[in-house]
Coordinates of C-alpha atoms and ligand atoms in Angstrom, one line a residue:
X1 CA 82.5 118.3 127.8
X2 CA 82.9 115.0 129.4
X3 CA 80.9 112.1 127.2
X4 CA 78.7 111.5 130.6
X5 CA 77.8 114.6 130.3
X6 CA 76.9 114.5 126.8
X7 CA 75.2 112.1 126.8
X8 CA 71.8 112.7 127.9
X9 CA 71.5 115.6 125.8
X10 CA 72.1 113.0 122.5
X11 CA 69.0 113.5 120.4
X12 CA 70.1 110.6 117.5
X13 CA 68.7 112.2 113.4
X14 CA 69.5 110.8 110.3
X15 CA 72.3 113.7 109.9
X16 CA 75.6 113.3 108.4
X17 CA 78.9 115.1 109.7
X18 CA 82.2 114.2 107.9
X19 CA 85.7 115.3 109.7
X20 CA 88.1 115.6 106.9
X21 CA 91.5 115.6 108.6
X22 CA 94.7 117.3 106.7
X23 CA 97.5 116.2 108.6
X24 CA 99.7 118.6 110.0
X25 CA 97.9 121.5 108.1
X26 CA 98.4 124.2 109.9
X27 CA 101.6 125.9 108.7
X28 CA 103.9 129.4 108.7
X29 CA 105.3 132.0 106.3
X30 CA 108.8 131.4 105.0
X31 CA 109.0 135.0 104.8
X32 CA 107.6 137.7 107.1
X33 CA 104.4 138.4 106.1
X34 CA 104.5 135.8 103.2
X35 CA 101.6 133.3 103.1
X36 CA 101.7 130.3 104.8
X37 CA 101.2 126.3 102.9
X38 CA 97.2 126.9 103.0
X39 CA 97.4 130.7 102.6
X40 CA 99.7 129.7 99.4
X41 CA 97.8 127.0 98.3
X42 CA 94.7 127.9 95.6
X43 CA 91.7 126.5 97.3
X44 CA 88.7 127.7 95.6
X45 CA 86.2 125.3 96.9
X46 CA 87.6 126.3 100.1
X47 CA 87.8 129.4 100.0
X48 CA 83.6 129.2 99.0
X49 CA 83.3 127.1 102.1
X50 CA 85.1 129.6 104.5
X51 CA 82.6 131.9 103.0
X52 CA 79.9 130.3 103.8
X53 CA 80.9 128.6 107.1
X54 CA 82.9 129.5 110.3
X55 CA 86.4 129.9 111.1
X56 CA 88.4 129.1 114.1
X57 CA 91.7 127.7 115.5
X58 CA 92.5 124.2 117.4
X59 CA 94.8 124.0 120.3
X60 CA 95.3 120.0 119.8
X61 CA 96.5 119.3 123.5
X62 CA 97.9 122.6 125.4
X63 CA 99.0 126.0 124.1
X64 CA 102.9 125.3 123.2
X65 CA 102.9 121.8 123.5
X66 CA 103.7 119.6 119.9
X67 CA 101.4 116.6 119.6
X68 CA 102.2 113.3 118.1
X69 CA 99.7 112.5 115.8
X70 CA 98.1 110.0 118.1
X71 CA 97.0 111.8 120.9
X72 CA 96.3 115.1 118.1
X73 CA 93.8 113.0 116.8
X74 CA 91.8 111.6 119.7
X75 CA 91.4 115.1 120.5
X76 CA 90.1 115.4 117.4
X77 CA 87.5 112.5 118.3
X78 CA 86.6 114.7 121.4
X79 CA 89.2 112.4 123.7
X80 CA 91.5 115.2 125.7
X81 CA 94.4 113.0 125.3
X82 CA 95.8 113.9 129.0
X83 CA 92.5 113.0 130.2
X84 CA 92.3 109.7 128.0
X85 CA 96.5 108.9 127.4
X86 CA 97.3 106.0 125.2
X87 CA 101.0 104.3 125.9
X88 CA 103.8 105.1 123.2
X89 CA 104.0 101.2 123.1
X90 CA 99.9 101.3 121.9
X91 CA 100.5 103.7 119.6
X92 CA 103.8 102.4 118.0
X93 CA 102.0 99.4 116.9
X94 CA 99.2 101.3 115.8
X95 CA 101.9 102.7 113.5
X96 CA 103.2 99.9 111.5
X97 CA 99.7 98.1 111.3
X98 CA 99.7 96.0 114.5
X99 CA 97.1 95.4 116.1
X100 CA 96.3 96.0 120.0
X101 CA 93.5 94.6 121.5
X102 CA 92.8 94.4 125.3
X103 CA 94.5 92.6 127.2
X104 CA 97.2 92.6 124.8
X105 CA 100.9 94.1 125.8
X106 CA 102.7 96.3 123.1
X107 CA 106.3 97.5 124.1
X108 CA 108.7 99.8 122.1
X109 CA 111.4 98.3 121.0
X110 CA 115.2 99.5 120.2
X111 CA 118.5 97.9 119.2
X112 CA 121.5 98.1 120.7
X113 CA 125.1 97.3 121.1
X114 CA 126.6 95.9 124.1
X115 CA 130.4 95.7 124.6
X116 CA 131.5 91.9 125.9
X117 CA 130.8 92.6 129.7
X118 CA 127.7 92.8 128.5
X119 CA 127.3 97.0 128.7
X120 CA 125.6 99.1 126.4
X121 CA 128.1 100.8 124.2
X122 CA 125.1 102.5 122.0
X123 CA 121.5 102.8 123.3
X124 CA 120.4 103.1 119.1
X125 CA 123.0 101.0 117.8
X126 CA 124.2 103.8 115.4
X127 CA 121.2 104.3 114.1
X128 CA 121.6 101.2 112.2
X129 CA 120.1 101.5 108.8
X130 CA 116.3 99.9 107.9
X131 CA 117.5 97.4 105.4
X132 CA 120.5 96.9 108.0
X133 CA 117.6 96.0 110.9
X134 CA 115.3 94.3 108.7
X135 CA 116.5 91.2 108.7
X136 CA 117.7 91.5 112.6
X137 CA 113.8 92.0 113.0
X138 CA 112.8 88.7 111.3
X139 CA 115.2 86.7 113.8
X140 CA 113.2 88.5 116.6
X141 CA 110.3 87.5 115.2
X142 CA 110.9 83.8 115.1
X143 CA 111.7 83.6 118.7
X144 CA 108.4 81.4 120.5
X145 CA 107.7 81.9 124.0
X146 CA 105.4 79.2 125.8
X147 CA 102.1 80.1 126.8
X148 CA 102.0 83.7 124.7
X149 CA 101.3 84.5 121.0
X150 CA 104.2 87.9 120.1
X151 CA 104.2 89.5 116.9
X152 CA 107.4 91.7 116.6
X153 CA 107.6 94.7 113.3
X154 CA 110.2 97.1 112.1
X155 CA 109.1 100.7 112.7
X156 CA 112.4 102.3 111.1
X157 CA 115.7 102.4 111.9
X158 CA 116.7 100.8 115.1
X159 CA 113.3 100.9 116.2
X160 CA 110.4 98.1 116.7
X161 CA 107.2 97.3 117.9
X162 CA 106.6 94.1 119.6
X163 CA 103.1 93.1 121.1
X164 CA 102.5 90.2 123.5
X165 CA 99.1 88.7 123.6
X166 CA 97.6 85.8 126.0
X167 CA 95.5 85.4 128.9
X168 CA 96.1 87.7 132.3
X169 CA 99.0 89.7 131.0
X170 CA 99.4 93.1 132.5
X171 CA 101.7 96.3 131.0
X172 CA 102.7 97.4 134.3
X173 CA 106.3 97.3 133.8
X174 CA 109.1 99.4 133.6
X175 CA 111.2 100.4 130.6
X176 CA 114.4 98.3 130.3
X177 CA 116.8 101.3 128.8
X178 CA 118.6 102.8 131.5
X179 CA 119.1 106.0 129.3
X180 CA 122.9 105.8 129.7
X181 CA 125.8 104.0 128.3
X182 CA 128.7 102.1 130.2
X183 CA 126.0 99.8 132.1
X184 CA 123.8 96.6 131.1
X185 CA 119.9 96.4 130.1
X186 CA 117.8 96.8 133.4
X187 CA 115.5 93.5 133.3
X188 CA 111.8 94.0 132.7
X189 CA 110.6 95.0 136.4
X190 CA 107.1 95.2 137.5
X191 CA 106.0 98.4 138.4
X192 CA 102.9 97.4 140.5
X193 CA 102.9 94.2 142.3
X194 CA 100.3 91.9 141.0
X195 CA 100.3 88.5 139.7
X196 CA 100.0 89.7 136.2
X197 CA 102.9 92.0 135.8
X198 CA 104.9 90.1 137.5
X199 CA 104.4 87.1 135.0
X200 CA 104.2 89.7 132.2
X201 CA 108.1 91.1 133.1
X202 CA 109.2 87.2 133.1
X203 CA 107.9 86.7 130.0
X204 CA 109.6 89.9 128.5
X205 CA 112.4 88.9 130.5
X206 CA 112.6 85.6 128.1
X207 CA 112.1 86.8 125.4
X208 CA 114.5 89.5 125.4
X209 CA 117.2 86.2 126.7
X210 CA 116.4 84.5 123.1
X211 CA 116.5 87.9 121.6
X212 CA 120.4 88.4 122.8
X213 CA 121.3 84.7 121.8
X214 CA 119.9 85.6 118.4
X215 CA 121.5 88.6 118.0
X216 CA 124.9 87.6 119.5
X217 CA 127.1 87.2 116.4
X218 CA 125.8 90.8 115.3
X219 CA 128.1 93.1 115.0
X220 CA 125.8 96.5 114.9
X221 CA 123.2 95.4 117.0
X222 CA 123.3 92.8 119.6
X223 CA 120.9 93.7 122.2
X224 CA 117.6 95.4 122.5
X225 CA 115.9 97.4 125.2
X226 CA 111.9 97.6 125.7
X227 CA 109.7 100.6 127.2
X228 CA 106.4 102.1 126.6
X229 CA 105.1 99.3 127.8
X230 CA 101.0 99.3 127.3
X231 CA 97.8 98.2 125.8
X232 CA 94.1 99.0 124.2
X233 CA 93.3 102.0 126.9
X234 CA 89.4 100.8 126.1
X235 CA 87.7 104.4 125.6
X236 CA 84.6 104.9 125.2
X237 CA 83.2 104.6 121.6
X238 CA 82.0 106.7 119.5
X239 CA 78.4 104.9 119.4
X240 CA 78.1 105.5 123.1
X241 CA 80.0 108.4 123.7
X242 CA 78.1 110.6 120.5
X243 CA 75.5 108.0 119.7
X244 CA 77.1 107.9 115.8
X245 CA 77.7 105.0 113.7
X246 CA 81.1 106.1 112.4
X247 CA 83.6 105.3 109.6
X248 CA 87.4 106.3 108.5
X249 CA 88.5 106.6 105.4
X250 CA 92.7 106.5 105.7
X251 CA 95.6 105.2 103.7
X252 CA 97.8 104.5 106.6
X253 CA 97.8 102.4 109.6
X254 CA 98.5 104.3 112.0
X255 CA 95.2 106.7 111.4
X256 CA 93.0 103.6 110.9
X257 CA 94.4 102.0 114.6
X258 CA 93.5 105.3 116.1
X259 CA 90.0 105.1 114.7
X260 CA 89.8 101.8 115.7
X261 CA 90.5 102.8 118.9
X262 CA 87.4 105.0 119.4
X263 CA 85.3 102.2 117.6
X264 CA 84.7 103.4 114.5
X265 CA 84.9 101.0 111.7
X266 CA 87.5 101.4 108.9
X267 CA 87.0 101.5 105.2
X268 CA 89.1 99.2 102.5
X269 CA 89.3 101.0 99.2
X270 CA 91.8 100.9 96.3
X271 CA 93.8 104.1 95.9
X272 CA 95.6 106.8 97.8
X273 CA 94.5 109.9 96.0
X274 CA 92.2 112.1 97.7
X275 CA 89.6 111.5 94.9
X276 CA 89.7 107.8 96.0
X277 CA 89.3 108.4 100.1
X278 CA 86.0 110.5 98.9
X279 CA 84.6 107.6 96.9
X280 CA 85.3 105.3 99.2
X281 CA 83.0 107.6 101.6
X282 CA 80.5 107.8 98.6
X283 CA 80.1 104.4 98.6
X284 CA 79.2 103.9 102.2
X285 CA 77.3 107.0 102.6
X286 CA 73.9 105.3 103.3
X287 CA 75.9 102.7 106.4
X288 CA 76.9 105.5 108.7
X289 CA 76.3 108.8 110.5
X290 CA 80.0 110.3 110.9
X291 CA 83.3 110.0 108.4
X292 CA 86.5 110.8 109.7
X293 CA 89.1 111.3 106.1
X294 CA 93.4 111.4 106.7
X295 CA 94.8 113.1 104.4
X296 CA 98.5 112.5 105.3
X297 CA 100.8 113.5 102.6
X298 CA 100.8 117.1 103.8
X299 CA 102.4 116.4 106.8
X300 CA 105.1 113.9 105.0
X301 CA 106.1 117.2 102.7
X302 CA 105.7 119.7 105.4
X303 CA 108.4 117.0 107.3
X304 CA 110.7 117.3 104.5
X305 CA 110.7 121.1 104.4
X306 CA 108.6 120.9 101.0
X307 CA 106.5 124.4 101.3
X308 CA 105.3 124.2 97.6
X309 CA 104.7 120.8 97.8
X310 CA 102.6 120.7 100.6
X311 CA 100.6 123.6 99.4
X312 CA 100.0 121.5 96.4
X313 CA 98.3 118.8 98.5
X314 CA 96.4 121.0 99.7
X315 CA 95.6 121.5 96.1
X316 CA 94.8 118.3 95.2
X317 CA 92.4 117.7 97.9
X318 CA 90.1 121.2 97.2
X319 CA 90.4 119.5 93.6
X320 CA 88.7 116.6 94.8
X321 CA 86.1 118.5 97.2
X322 CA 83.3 118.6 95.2
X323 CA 82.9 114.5 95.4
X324 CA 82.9 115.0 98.7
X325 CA 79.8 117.9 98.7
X326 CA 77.8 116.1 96.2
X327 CA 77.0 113.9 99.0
X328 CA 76.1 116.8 100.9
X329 CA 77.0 116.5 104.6
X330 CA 74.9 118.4 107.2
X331 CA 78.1 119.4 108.7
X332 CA 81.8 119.4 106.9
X333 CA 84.9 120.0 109.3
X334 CA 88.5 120.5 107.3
X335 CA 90.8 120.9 109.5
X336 CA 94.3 119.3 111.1
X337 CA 95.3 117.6 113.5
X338 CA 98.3 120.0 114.5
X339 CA 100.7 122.2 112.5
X340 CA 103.5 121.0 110.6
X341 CA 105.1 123.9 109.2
X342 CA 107.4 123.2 106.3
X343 CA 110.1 126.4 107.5
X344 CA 110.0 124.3 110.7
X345 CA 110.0 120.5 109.2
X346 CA 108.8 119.0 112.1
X347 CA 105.3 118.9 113.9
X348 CA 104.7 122.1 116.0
X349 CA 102.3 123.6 119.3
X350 CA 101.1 126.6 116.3
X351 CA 97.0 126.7 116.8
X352 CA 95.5 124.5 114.1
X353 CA 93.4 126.3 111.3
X354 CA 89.4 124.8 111.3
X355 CA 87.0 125.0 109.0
X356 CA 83.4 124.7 110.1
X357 CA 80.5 124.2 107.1
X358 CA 76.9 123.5 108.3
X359 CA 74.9 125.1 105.6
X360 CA 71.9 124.8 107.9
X361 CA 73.4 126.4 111.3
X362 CA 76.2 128.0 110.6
X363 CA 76.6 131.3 111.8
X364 CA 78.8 133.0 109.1
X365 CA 81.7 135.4 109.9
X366 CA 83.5 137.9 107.8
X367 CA 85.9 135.5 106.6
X368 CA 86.5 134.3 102.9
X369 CA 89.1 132.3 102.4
X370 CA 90.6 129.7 104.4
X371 CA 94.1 130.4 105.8
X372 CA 95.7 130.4 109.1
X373 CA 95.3 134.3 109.2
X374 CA 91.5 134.3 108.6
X375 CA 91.2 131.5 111.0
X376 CA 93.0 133.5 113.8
X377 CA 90.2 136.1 113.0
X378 CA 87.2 133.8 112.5
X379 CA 84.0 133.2 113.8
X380 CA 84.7 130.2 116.7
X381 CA 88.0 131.9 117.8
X382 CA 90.7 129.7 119.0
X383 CA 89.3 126.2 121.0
X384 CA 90.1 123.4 122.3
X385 CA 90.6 120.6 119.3
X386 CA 88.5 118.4 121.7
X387 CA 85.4 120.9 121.6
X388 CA 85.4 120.0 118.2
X389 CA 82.9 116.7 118.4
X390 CA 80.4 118.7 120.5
X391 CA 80.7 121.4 118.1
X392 CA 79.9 119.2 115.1
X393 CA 77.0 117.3 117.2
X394 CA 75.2 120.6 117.8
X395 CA 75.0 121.4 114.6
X396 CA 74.2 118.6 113.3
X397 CA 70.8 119.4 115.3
X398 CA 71.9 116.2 118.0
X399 CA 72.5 117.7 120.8
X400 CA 69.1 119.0 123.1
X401 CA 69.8 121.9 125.3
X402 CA 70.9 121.5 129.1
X403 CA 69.1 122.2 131.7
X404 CA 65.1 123.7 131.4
Ligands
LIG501 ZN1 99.7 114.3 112.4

């Protein structure tokens, strides 16, 4: 539902609704008719929550389309990410701890190599090793540029972020990579024409001309293209959109940027278990209406392939559960924010399984343990991830009813 929509049907209570977020959960058999990572995986607590709750399935964005984790999670936050898109360049910095505010310009960045007429021989410069680009990136990121403040950081590989900040900067431009070999780096173009972009693309345009004098004794990498140009999107927040004062708990950047994003405030805790993300939320139960909790390692083993170890995340965090319900929370959501399927080690479109616990709403089904198969048979059938918000509002008793 569209937050305009929503929002005159906001009735604000003193309820609490926590989103706990297993990255990449959803999963598949490595066997015909095995169990999958969650079916595998001994979840008692659950398994008693399944019980007792609702289950359904999350499209994150369209059926058979993989999300990134980005956009997977502002549909999460109730943001349908083709309605509300935030640039690759946004979200790369997001990745690696940068921040993006707005106004700001944040641009993917790759090395290259460039033969002496000054064509690109590799658009990834052989996939140049992280310890190789490392110090390649701390050249980039001396280079000074009058009149803007640019932070530049390693993502991995040949792959940076850099952001340009300063007054009346604009990220309409185009991508510099011209996808093919055997011909130069286009310059940074506008792609509308205003004032703005055009001073934006000649202040790329400069600092990719220091970037190529640093670079030019390199012999792996001695150019670099730019794309995904883009900055803060500015959606609304989640105290106007949902009238909720809201909080993650995360251990990586990237999750906290997003949050950030949709103006909820982040958490600093010591720790990485997920016994230490739910007494981090403990200790700031009293400041805040809505928690959002990454879990991310179950996406990192599902990436390597690592079936058993992923179901033993899993593990670890139904261990932990019980932290989390001593604070009882008027409504509990464990869920993903897309499939990563260990037999597939990569993200995938596979519905998401969702876990819906509001001891005093919940309409129960005939489910009893939480798995991708009960899910596909549960209670709220299979939804949009971005129905999930209003979903968790109403039964958190803060939504009134439209219309007389
Ligand atoms: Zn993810």
């Amino acid at each position: 539902m569209p937050f305009e929509e929503l929002k005159p049907l906001l009735r604000p209570n003193g309820s609490k609704i926590v989103l706990l977020v297993m990255d990449g959960l959803g999963g598949l058999p490595i066997e015909p008719n095995g169990p999958t990572e969650l079916e595998f995986a001994a979840t008692p607590n659950m398994d008693r929550l399944a019980a007792e709750g609702t289950l359904g399935q999350t499209i994150p964005i369209r059926p058979g389309i993989t999300p990134g984790s980005g956009p997977a999670h502002l549909a999460l936050f109730g943001y349908d990410p083709l309605h509300h898109p935030v640039g690759r360049g946004v979200l790369s910095a997001l990745g690696v701890g940068l921040e993006v505010r707005p106004g700001d310009v944040a641009a993917r960045g790759n090395f290259c190599t460039m033969d002496s007429e000054g064509k690109i021989t590799d658009r990834r410069a052989g996939r140049i090793p992280s310890e190789e680009s490392a110090p390649l990136v701390e050249k980039l990121a001396q280079i000074k540029i009058p009149g803007v403040e640019i932070e530049v950081r390693q993502v991995k590989e040949y792959r940076f972020v850099v952001v340009m900040r300063g007054e009346g900067l604009s990220p309409d431009l185009a991508d510099t990579d011209p996808q093919v070999t055997g011909v130069p780096p286009l310059p940074v173009k506008p792609t509308k024409d205003t004032p703005a972009a055009r001073r934006t693309a000649e202040l790329f345009n400069q600092w990719i001309a220091e970037a190529r004098k640093l670079l030019a004794d390199q012999p792996k990498a001695n150019c670099v293209t730019l794309r995904g140009f883009a900055t803060d999107p500015e959606l609304p927040k989640f105290d106007e959109s949902y009238g909720l004062k809201a909080a993650c708990v995360a251990v990586y950047p990237m999750y906290k940027g997003v949050a950030r994003l949709v103006g909820m405030d982040i958490i600093s805790f010591e720790g990485e278990n997920p016994e230490d993300e739910f007494a981090a939320v403990a200790e700031h139960w009293d400041e805040y209406d809505f928690f959002f909790v990454h879990i991310k390692k179950t996406d990192s083993k599902g990436e390597d392939g690592d079936f058993a170890g992923k179901a033993h995340i899993i593990e670890t965090v139904d261990a932990a559960l019980p932290h989390l319900l001593a604070l009882k929370p008027d409504v509990l959501m464990i869920t993903g924010d897309h499939s990563t399927p260990a037999r597939l080690r990569s993200h995938s479109w596979h519905p998401v399984p969702f876990l819906l616990w509001a001891p005093a709403s919940a309409r129960p089904d005939s489910q009893t343990r939480f798995g991708e198969t009960a899910c596909a048979q549960g209670g709220l059938g299979t939804f949009q991830a971005h129905d999930a918000m209003p979903l968790a509002l109403a039964h958190a008793l803060r939504l009134e009813k439209f219309g007389a």
